[in-house]
Amino acid sequence: MAKKPVKYYVVDAFTDLAFKGNPAAVCLLEEDRDEQWLQSVATEFNLSETCYLTRINESSNSPRFRLRWFTPVTEVKLCGHATLASAHILFTTGLVNSDIIEFETLSGILTAKKGPDFKAPPTDVPQIQNGEEHQHCFSIELDFPTVPYTEFSSTEVSAISKALNNAAIVDIKRTTTDGDLLVVLPSWKSVVELQPEIDDIRECAGEGIIATGAAPPESGFDFASRCFFPIAGINEDPVTGSAHCALAPYWSQKLGKCDFMAYQASARGGILSLHLDEKNQRVLLRGKAVTFYNLVSMTVTQSKDAESLKVTRIKKKKTG
């Protein structure tokens, strides 16, 4: 029996502007698909994340879905922007009749809650100004686990500085989950102007580099960041919710506070409102999203040798 066409959406997350934030493909599955299919479709999309939603029919106070995330080359254990994109689609298309959604993931049960709109501070980073504005009356709050980090050996600092084009380094930590390197630079300006050597980052210890720096007080932000994960097939991730699960605890220690406004200073740019729950070791990430492609279906046919997949898209509708 032929497989049913799969409905999917493309959503720009952590922004209220089309063509900004981080795009994710959200695929709604009505039947199981094998690992090769899931990875091959993610490779075909070639976005930083393609995610798959499957409704779970079990008793719960809130709608529950199984959620998996794939980069172009591998499955990952935690992803913020694709979770935000998934919740945005479920809330805006009427697929759920609730203000809270539960997701069953490789990082446990994560929740998304519809919340009030919030006003982001203005920024003088020019990239953020160029997009099509969309009006939203709500934001989405994700409840994620914190990502612990440890000290990092100073013997490799020179190689990391070289990978960041000889940038000055204030501090380095290593996350205990994926081994990402949290590299602190002298300032917001240092982060924005960073010109990394991607091939050198690929050779550094760790899965990727999260570069961050404090924002000037007058900016309205607390810190900026940029994220590079070439081993996962993502040279620079436009906006990385999961990275802020390590950034929030780090900046909480440095700034002595638990609430932050963060800016990810990639070419697309993205804004996150954060709260660190120290007692429960959770990070609440608040953001907005914009649907770019709405109600697109695809059929996937597999070759006889099972080594390649062909994706055919139908019913394409651009809403951005």
Short mmCIF file of C-alpha atoms in Angstrom, two decimals:
data_model
loop_
_atom_site.label_atom_id
_atom_site.label_comp_id
_atom_site.label_asym_id
_atom_site.label_seq_id
_atom_site.Cartn_x
_atom_site.Cartn_y
_atom_site.Cartn_z
CA MET A 1 0.00 0.00 0.00
CA ALA A 2 1.32 3.42 -0.94
CA LYS A 3 2.31 5.75 1.86
CA LYS A 4 0.10 8.77 2.43
CA PRO A 5 1.41 12.21 1.43
CA VAL A 6 2.97 14.05 4.34
CA LYS A 7 1.78 17.54 5.24
CA TYR A 8 4.53 19.94 6.21
CA TYR A 9 5.10 23.60 6.95
CA VAL A 10 8.17 25.83 6.89
CA VAL A 11 8.30 28.17 9.88
CA ASP A 12 10.71 30.98 10.77
CA ALA A 13 11.24 30.69 14.54
CA PHE A 14 12.36 33.20 17.17
CA THR A 15 11.24 36.12 15.03
CA ASP A 16 8.09 37.93 13.93
CA LEU A 17 9.60 38.71 10.52
CA ALA A 18 9.58 36.45 7.48
CA PHE A 19 13.07 35.60 6.19
CA LYS A 20 14.50 36.11 9.70
CA GLY A 21 14.96 33.83 12.70
CA ASN A 22 15.66 30.14 12.07
CA PRO A 23 13.63 28.22 9.48
CA ALA A 24 12.44 24.71 10.34
CA ALA A 25 10.44 22.18 8.38
CA VAL A 26 7.60 20.74 10.47
CA CYS A 27 6.31 17.41 9.12
CA LEU A 28 3.03 15.92 10.40
CA LEU A 29 3.19 12.11 10.36
CA GLU A 30 0.11 9.91 10.39
CA GLU A 31 2.08 6.66 10.17
CA ASP A 32 5.54 5.42 11.16
CA ARG A 33 8.50 6.10 8.89
CA ASP A 34 11.88 4.39 9.04
CA GLU A 35 15.11 6.11 10.07
CA GLN A 36 16.43 6.29 6.51
CA TRP A 37 13.31 8.07 5.34
CA LEU A 38 13.42 10.58 8.20
CA GLN A 39 17.08 11.40 7.62
CA SER A 40 16.78 11.50 3.83
CA VAL A 41 13.90 13.98 3.95
CA ALA A 42 15.87 16.17 6.38
CA THR A 43 18.84 16.04 4.03
CA GLU A 44 16.56 17.02 1.13
CA PHE A 45 15.20 20.05 3.02
CA ASN A 46 18.76 21.01 4.01
CA LEU A 47 17.56 23.30 6.80
CA SER A 48 19.29 23.34 10.16
CA GLU A 49 16.39 21.24 11.49
CA THR A 50 13.57 19.17 10.06
CA CYS A 51 11.22 17.84 12.73
CA TYR A 52 8.54 15.17 12.78
CA LEU A 53 5.33 15.31 14.82
CA THR A 54 3.19 12.26 15.60
CA ARG A 55 0.10 12.54 17.81
CA ILE A 56 0.16 10.19 20.80
CA ASN A 57 -3.18 8.73 21.84
CA GLU A 58 -2.79 8.42 25.56
CA SER A 59 -4.42 10.10 28.51
CA SER A 60 -2.88 13.45 29.40
CA ASN A 61 -4.09 16.79 30.64
CA SER A 62 -2.65 18.38 27.49
CA PRO A 63 -2.34 17.25 23.86
CA ARG A 64 0.79 15.15 23.46
CA PHE A 65 2.94 14.56 20.39
CA ARG A 66 6.08 12.59 19.71
CA LEU A 67 8.72 15.00 18.38
CA ARG A 68 12.03 14.18 16.68
CA TRP A 69 14.61 16.58 15.24
CA PHE A 70 17.05 15.95 12.37
CA THR A 71 19.80 18.12 10.91
CA PRO A 72 20.87 17.43 7.30
CA VAL A 73 23.22 14.72 8.60
CA THR A 74 22.04 13.41 11.99
CA GLU A 75 19.32 13.21 14.64
CA VAL A 76 19.76 15.51 17.65
CA LYS A 77 18.61 15.21 21.26
CA LEU A 78 17.39 18.77 21.81
CA CYS A 79 16.29 21.59 19.51
CA GLY A 80 14.59 24.81 20.52
CA HIS A 81 13.66 26.53 17.28
CA ALA A 82 12.02 23.45 15.69
CA THR A 83 10.05 22.87 18.90
CA LEU A 84 8.86 26.47 18.79
CA ALA A 85 7.98 26.02 15.11
CA SER A 86 6.02 22.84 15.90
CA ALA A 87 4.05 24.51 18.66
CA HIS A 88 3.36 27.51 16.42
CA ILE A 89 1.85 25.26 13.74
CA LEU A 90 -0.28 23.33 16.23
CA PHE A 91 -1.58 26.52 17.82
CA THR A 92 -2.24 28.49 14.63
CA THR A 93 -3.81 25.75 12.51
CA GLY A 94 -6.32 24.59 15.11
CA LEU A 95 -4.78 21.12 15.37
CA VAL A 96 -4.94 21.47 19.16
CA ASN A 97 -7.62 23.03 21.34
CA SER A 98 -5.38 23.90 24.24
CA ASP A 99 -2.90 26.57 25.33
CA ILE A 100 -0.39 23.91 26.45
CA ILE A 101 1.20 21.13 24.38
CA GLU A 102 3.42 18.29 25.58
CA PHE A 103 6.17 16.82 23.42
CA GLU A 104 7.72 13.41 24.02
CA THR A 105 11.37 13.73 22.95
CA LEU A 106 14.86 12.28 23.44
CA SER A 107 15.25 14.91 26.20
CA GLY A 108 12.10 13.82 28.03
CA ILE A 109 8.74 15.56 28.13
CA LEU A 110 8.97 19.18 26.97
CA THR A 111 6.09 21.63 27.09
CA ALA A 112 5.07 24.59 24.96
CA LYS A 113 2.65 27.17 26.33
CA LYS A 114 0.89 29.97 24.50
CA GLY A 115 1.60 33.24 26.28
CA PRO A 116 1.18 37.00 25.89
CA ASP A 117 3.05 38.99 23.29
CA PHE A 118 6.24 40.70 24.43
CA LYS A 119 8.04 43.73 23.10
CA ALA A 120 11.65 43.14 22.12
CA PRO A 121 14.11 45.99 22.55
CA PRO A 122 15.31 47.76 19.40
CA THR A 123 18.72 46.83 18.05
CA ASP A 124 21.24 48.62 15.88
CA VAL A 125 22.28 45.36 14.20
CA PRO A 126 21.23 46.19 10.61
CA GLN A 127 20.37 42.62 9.53
CA ILE A 128 17.36 42.48 11.81
CA GLN A 129 15.61 45.34 10.08
CA ASN A 130 15.17 43.70 6.67
CA GLY A 131 12.15 41.44 6.71
CA GLU A 132 8.40 41.33 6.22
CA GLU A 133 6.70 42.13 9.52
CA HIS A 134 3.86 39.95 10.77
CA GLN A 135 1.57 40.85 13.63
CA HIS A 136 1.22 38.24 16.39
CA CYS A 137 -0.86 38.51 19.52
CA PHE A 138 0.96 35.74 21.39
CA SER A 139 4.37 34.31 22.07
CA ILE A 140 5.27 30.69 22.89
CA GLU A 141 7.09 29.63 26.04
CA LEU A 142 9.16 26.43 25.93
CA ASP A 143 10.07 24.59 29.14
CA PHE A 144 13.52 23.02 28.57
CA PRO A 145 16.16 21.41 30.80
CA THR A 146 19.30 23.38 31.58
CA VAL A 147 22.47 22.19 29.87
CA PRO A 148 25.29 21.83 32.43
CA TYR A 149 28.84 22.82 31.59
CA THR A 150 32.30 22.18 33.02
CA GLU A 151 35.69 23.87 32.91
CA PHE A 152 37.74 23.49 29.75
CA SER A 153 41.45 22.68 29.40
CA SER A 154 43.50 25.78 28.64
CA THR A 155 45.92 23.81 26.46
CA GLU A 156 43.58 24.07 23.46
CA VAL A 157 42.67 27.74 23.76
CA SER A 158 45.06 28.79 20.98
CA ALA A 159 43.46 26.36 18.51
CA ILE A 160 40.00 27.64 19.38
CA SER A 161 41.12 31.25 19.00
CA LYS A 162 42.56 30.37 15.58
CA ALA A 163 39.24 28.77 14.59
CA LEU A 164 37.55 32.05 15.52
CA ASN A 165 39.96 34.02 13.33
CA ASN A 166 42.28 34.86 16.25
CA ALA A 167 39.50 36.36 18.35
CA ALA A 168 40.32 37.34 21.92
CA ILE A 169 38.82 34.82 24.36
CA VAL A 170 37.65 35.70 27.87
CA ASP A 171 36.47 32.25 29.03
CA ILE A 172 35.68 28.75 27.72
CA LYS A 173 33.33 26.10 29.11
CA ARG A 174 32.34 22.69 27.75
CA THR A 175 28.72 21.48 27.86
CA THR A 176 28.30 18.04 29.39
CA THR A 177 25.58 16.89 26.98
CA ASP A 178 27.07 17.24 23.48
CA GLY A 179 30.50 18.59 24.31
CA ASP A 180 29.85 21.98 22.71
CA LEU A 181 32.33 24.71 23.57
CA LEU A 182 30.85 27.85 25.12
CA VAL A 183 33.37 30.55 24.16
CA VAL A 184 33.04 33.96 25.78
CA LEU A 185 34.30 36.93 23.78
CA PRO A 186 35.03 40.44 25.12
CA SER A 187 31.84 42.11 23.87
CA TRP A 188 28.64 42.06 21.85
CA LYS A 189 30.59 43.75 19.05
CA SER A 190 33.13 40.91 19.05
CA VAL A 191 30.32 38.40 18.55
CA VAL A 192 28.61 40.36 15.76
CA GLU A 193 31.86 40.92 13.84
CA LEU A 194 33.20 37.38 14.32
CA GLN A 195 34.45 35.75 11.10
CA PRO A 196 35.05 32.10 12.01
CA GLU A 197 37.11 29.55 10.11
CA ILE A 198 34.56 26.76 9.69
CA ASP A 199 37.12 24.11 8.69
CA ASP A 200 39.13 24.86 11.82
CA ILE A 201 35.99 24.68 13.99
CA ARG A 202 35.35 21.23 12.54
CA GLU A 203 38.76 20.15 13.85
CA CYS A 204 38.32 21.64 17.34
CA ALA A 205 37.46 19.58 20.37
CA GLY A 206 33.73 19.42 20.93
CA GLU A 207 30.70 19.12 18.68
CA GLY A 208 30.49 22.84 17.95
CA ILE A 209 31.15 26.34 19.24
CA ILE A 210 28.73 28.70 20.97
CA ALA A 211 30.28 32.18 20.91
CA THR A 212 28.82 34.76 23.27
CA GLY A 213 29.47 38.20 24.68
CA ALA A 214 27.78 40.65 27.04
CA ALA A 215 25.58 43.36 25.55
CA PRO A 216 26.04 47.06 26.36
CA PRO A 217 23.58 48.26 29.05
CA GLU A 218 21.86 50.73 26.72
CA SER A 219 20.99 48.01 24.18
CA GLY A 220 18.12 46.47 26.16
CA PHE A 221 19.70 43.04 25.70
CA ASP A 222 21.81 41.08 28.18
CA PHE A 223 24.02 39.11 25.80
CA ALA A 224 24.49 38.08 22.19
CA SER A 225 25.55 34.75 20.72
CA ARG A 226 26.35 32.90 17.51
CA CYS A 227 26.50 29.12 17.04
CA PHE A 228 28.61 26.98 14.71
CA PHE A 229 27.99 23.23 14.32
CA PRO A 230 29.72 22.05 11.09
CA ILE A 231 29.99 18.46 12.34
CA ALA A 232 26.18 18.35 12.43
CA GLY A 233 25.97 19.80 8.92
CA ILE A 234 25.23 23.36 10.13
CA ASN A 235 28.06 25.81 9.52
CA GLU A 236 26.18 28.54 11.40
CA ASP A 237 22.82 27.97 13.03
CA PRO A 238 20.70 31.13 12.65
CA VAL A 239 19.02 30.90 16.09
CA THR A 240 19.71 28.10 18.58
CA GLY A 241 17.22 27.66 21.40
CA SER A 242 19.08 24.70 22.93
CA ALA A 243 22.32 26.71 23.20
CA HIS A 244 20.50 29.13 25.49
CA CYS A 245 19.93 26.27 27.93
CA ALA A 246 23.66 26.60 28.66
CA LEU A 247 23.91 30.34 28.07
CA ALA A 248 21.20 31.20 30.63
CA PRO A 249 22.98 29.46 33.55
CA TYR A 250 26.33 30.93 32.50
CA TRP A 251 25.10 34.53 32.29
CA SER A 252 23.06 34.08 35.45
CA GLN A 253 26.29 33.49 37.34
CA LYS A 254 28.03 36.41 35.65
CA LEU A 255 25.19 38.95 35.84
CA GLY A 256 23.49 37.82 39.06
CA LYS A 257 20.00 37.58 37.55
CA CYS A 258 17.59 34.98 36.16
CA ASP A 259 15.72 36.87 33.44
CA PHE A 260 17.36 37.79 30.15
CA MET A 261 16.73 39.24 26.73
CA ALA A 262 19.08 37.55 24.28
CA TYR A 263 19.96 38.23 20.66
CA GLN A 264 21.49 35.68 18.29
CA ALA A 265 23.58 37.74 15.90
CA SER A 266 23.58 35.55 12.80
CA ALA A 267 22.85 37.02 9.37
CA ARG A 268 19.13 36.25 9.89
CA GLY A 269 19.08 37.20 13.57
CA GLY A 270 16.71 36.12 16.33
CA ILE A 271 15.39 37.27 19.71
CA LEU A 272 14.74 35.15 22.81
CA SER A 273 13.27 36.07 26.19
CA LEU A 274 14.65 33.73 28.88
CA HIS A 275 13.98 32.80 32.48
CA LEU A 276 16.25 30.49 34.47
CA ASP A 277 14.49 28.35 37.08
CA GLU A 278 17.49 27.55 39.28
CA LYS A 279 15.56 25.38 41.72
CA ASN A 280 14.25 22.98 39.07
CA GLN A 281 17.16 23.43 36.65
CA ARG A 282 14.91 24.49 33.79
CA VAL A 283 15.08 27.27 31.23
CA LEU A 284 11.93 28.95 29.93
CA LEU A 285 12.49 30.20 26.39
CA ARG A 286 9.95 32.64 24.98
CA GLY A 287 9.78 33.51 21.31
CA LYS A 288 7.60 34.16 18.30
CA ALA A 289 7.31 32.48 14.92
CA VAL A 290 6.08 33.11 11.36
CA THR A 291 4.68 30.50 8.99
CA PHE A 292 6.47 30.82 5.65
CA TYR A 293 5.04 27.87 3.70
CA ASN A 294 1.54 26.83 4.72
CA LEU A 295 -0.06 23.42 4.13
CA VAL A 296 2.44 21.87 1.78
CA SER A 297 2.28 18.15 1.04
CA MET A 298 4.95 15.84 -0.25
CA THR A 299 5.14 12.31 -1.56
CA VAL A 300 8.38 10.39 -1.30
CA THR A 301 9.24 7.55 -3.67
CA GLN A 302 12.14 5.20 -2.99
CA SER A 303 14.42 3.75 -5.65
CA LYS A 304 14.75 -0.01 -6.12
CA ASP A 305 18.21 -0.08 -4.57
CA ALA A 306 16.80 1.76 -1.50
CA GLU A 307 19.78 4.10 -1.55
CA SER A 308 18.02 7.27 -2.65
CA LEU A 309 14.73 9.02 -2.09
CA LYS A 310 12.90 11.37 -4.40
CA VAL A 311 10.78 14.07 -2.83
CA THR A 312 7.89 15.58 -4.78
CA ARG A 313 6.22 18.62 -3.27
CA ILE A 314 2.60 19.44 -4.04
CA LYS A 315 0.13 22.15 -2.97
CA LYS A 316 2.84 24.67 -2.28
CA LYS A 317 1.50 27.92 -0.85
CA LYS A 318 3.78 30.78 0.15
CA THR A 319 2.36 32.76 3.04
CA GLY A 320 5.40 34.83 3.95
#
